[in-house]
XYZ file of C-alpha atoms in Angstrom:
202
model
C 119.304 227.881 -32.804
C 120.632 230.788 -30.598
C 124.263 231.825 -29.450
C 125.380 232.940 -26.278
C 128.314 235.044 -24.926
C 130.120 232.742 -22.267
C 132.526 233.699 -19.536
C 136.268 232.588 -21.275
C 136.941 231.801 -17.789
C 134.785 228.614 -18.047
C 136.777 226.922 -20.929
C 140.185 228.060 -19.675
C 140.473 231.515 -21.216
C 142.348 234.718 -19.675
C 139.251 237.210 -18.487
C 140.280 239.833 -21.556
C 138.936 236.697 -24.426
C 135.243 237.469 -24.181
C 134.629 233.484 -25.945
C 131.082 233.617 -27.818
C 129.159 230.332 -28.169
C 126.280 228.590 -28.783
C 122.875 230.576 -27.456
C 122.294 234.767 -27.855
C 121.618 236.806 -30.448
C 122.384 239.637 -33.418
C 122.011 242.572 -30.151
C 124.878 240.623 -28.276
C 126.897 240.098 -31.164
C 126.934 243.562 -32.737
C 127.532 244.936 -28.764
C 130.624 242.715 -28.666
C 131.616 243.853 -31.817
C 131.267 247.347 -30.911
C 133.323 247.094 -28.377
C 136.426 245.261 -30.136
C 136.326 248.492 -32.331
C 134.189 247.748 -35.433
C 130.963 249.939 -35.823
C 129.294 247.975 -38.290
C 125.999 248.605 -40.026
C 122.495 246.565 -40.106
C 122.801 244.759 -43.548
C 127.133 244.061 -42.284
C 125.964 243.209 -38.988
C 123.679 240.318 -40.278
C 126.654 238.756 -42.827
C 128.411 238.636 -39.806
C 126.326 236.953 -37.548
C 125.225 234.209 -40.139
C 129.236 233.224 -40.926
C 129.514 233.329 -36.991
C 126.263 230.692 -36.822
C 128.158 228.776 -40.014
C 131.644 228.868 -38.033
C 129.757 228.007 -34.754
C 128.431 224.894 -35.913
C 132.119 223.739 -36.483
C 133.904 224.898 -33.448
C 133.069 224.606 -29.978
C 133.377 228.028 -28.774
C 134.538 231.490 -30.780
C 136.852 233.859 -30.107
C 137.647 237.540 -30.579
C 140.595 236.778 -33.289
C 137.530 233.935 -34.892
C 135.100 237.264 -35.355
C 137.922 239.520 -35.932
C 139.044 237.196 -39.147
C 135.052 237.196 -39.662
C 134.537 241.012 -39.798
C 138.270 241.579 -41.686
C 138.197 239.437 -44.471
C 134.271 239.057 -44.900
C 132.984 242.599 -44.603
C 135.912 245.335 -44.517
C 138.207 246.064 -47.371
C 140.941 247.619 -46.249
C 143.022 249.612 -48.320
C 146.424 248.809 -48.844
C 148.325 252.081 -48.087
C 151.301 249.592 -47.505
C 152.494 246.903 -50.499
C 155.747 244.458 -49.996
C 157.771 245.164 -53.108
C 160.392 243.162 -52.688
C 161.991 241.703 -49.382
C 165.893 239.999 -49.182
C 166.751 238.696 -46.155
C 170.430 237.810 -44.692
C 171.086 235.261 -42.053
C 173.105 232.658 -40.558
C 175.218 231.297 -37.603
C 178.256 233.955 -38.815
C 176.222 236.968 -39.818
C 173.952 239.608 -38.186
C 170.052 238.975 -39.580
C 169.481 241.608 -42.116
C 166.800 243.010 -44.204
C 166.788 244.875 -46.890
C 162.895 246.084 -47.830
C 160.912 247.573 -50.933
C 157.584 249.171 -49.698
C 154.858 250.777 -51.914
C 153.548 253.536 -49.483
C 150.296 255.391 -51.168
C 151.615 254.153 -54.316
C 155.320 256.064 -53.803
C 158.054 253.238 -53.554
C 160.633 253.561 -50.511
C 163.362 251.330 -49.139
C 165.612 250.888 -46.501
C 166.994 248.067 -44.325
C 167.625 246.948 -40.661
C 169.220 243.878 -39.062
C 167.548 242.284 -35.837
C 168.253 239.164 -33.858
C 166.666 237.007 -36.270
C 165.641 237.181 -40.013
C 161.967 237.909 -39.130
C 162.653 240.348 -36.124
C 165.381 242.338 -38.940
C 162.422 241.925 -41.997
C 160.105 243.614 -39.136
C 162.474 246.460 -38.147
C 163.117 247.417 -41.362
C 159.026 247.931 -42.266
C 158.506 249.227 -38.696
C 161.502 252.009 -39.681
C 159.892 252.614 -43.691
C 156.406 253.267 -42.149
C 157.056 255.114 -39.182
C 154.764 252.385 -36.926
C 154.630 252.867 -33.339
C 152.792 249.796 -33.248
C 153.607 247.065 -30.413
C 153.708 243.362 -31.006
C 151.154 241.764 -28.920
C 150.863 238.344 -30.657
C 152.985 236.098 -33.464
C 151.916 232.704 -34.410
C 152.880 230.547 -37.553
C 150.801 227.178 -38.799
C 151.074 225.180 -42.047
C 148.626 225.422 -44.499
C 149.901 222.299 -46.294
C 152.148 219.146 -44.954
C 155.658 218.685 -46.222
C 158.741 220.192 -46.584
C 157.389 222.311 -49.213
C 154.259 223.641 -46.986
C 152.136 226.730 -47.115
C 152.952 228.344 -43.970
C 150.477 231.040 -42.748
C 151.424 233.717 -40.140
C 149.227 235.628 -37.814
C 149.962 238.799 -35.707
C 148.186 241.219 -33.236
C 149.802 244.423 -33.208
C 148.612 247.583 -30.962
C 149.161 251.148 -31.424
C 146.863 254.010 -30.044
C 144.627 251.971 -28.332
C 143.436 249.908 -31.484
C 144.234 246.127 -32.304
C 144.336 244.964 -35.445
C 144.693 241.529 -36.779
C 147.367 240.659 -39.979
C 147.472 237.278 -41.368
C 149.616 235.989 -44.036
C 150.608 233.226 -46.407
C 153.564 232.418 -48.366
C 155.949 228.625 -48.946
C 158.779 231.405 -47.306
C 157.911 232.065 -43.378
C 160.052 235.194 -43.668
C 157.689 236.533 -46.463
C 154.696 235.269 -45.387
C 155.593 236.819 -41.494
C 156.240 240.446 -43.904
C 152.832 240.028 -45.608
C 151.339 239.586 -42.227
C 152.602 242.317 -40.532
C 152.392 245.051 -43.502
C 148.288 243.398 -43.141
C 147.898 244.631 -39.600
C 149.656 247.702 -40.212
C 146.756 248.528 -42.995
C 144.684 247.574 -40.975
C 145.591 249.231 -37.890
C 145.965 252.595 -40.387
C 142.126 251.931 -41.749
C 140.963 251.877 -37.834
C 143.016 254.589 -37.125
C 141.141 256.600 -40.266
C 137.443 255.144 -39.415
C 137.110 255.898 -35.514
C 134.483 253.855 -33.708
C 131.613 255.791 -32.508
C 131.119 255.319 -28.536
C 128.807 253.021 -27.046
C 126.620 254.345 -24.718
């Protein structure tokens, strides 16, 4: 079975979602690749194209974020240069949203805190002001792992700084924390792309 690169247009997708699907091969893949940042070599290349067949064969049609999840959790390991420590935030119908945040940056614990117009907009000012992150928010999304009250709620952000996106996803019962955890994960991973420049295509 082959894969092909389809026009996003065709399914309903803005122009900038190049959508991959069933019908073209490794060449295609690792081009598209290339060109979302990640300079990947043979052996990685081939991991990544068989979980994209495995993933294929469940969904309909794949998406930049579906590799980028792919090629972030599956092949890179990023380095945490940022850690959540600790995280307490304030908030109500009476009070300003605050945030008061432990980091561990390169292993050296700092803290400081920030308010915002909501608990996750103060938690996200306050890591945005500890690691000095020029990055922009492109993208914020929040889904349940689990049902219930209780649930595992999973967060996932695109954030932008120099030219580079980087996905952060992560999980926690608390959306505040798990929203934290996601956004310190794009920030490490925004600082690893930052540190590992992609060599132009030609």
């Amino acid at each position: 079975m082959t894969y092909e690169i389809m026009k996003p247009e065709t399914i309903g997708l803005s122009a900038s979602k190049l959508v991959l699907g069933k019908h073209s091969g490794r060449h295609a893949l690792r081009t598209h690749l290339k060109d979302m940042g990640y300079d990947l070599s043979d052996e990685e290349v081939q991991l990544v194209f068989t979980k994209f067949k495995e993933l294929a064969d469940k969904k309909k049609y794949i998406v930049d974020e579906d590799l980028e999840v792919i090629v972030t959790e599956g092949i890179l390991r990023t380095p945490d240069i940022f850690r959540l420590e600790y995280l307490h935030v304030t908030s109500g119908t009476t009070v300003l949203p605050m945030a008061s945040v432990k980091l561990s940056i390169n292993e050296r614990s700092v803290q400081g805190a920030g308010h915002g117009n909501g608990p996750i907009d103060a938690a996200f000012n306050s890591i945005a002001k500890l690691t000095g992150t020029q990055s922009e928010l492109l993208r914020f999304s929040v889904s349940a792992l689990t049902g219930g009250t209780d649930a595992q709620g999973e967060v996932t952000v695109r954030l932008s700084e120099e030219g580079l996106t980087a996905l952060g996803r992560g999980a926690d019962p608390d959306i505040i924390t798990a929203s934290a955890k996601a956004y310190i994960n794009g920030l490490n991973r925004l600082e690893y792309l930052k540190a590992n420049p992609v060599v132009a295509t030609t």
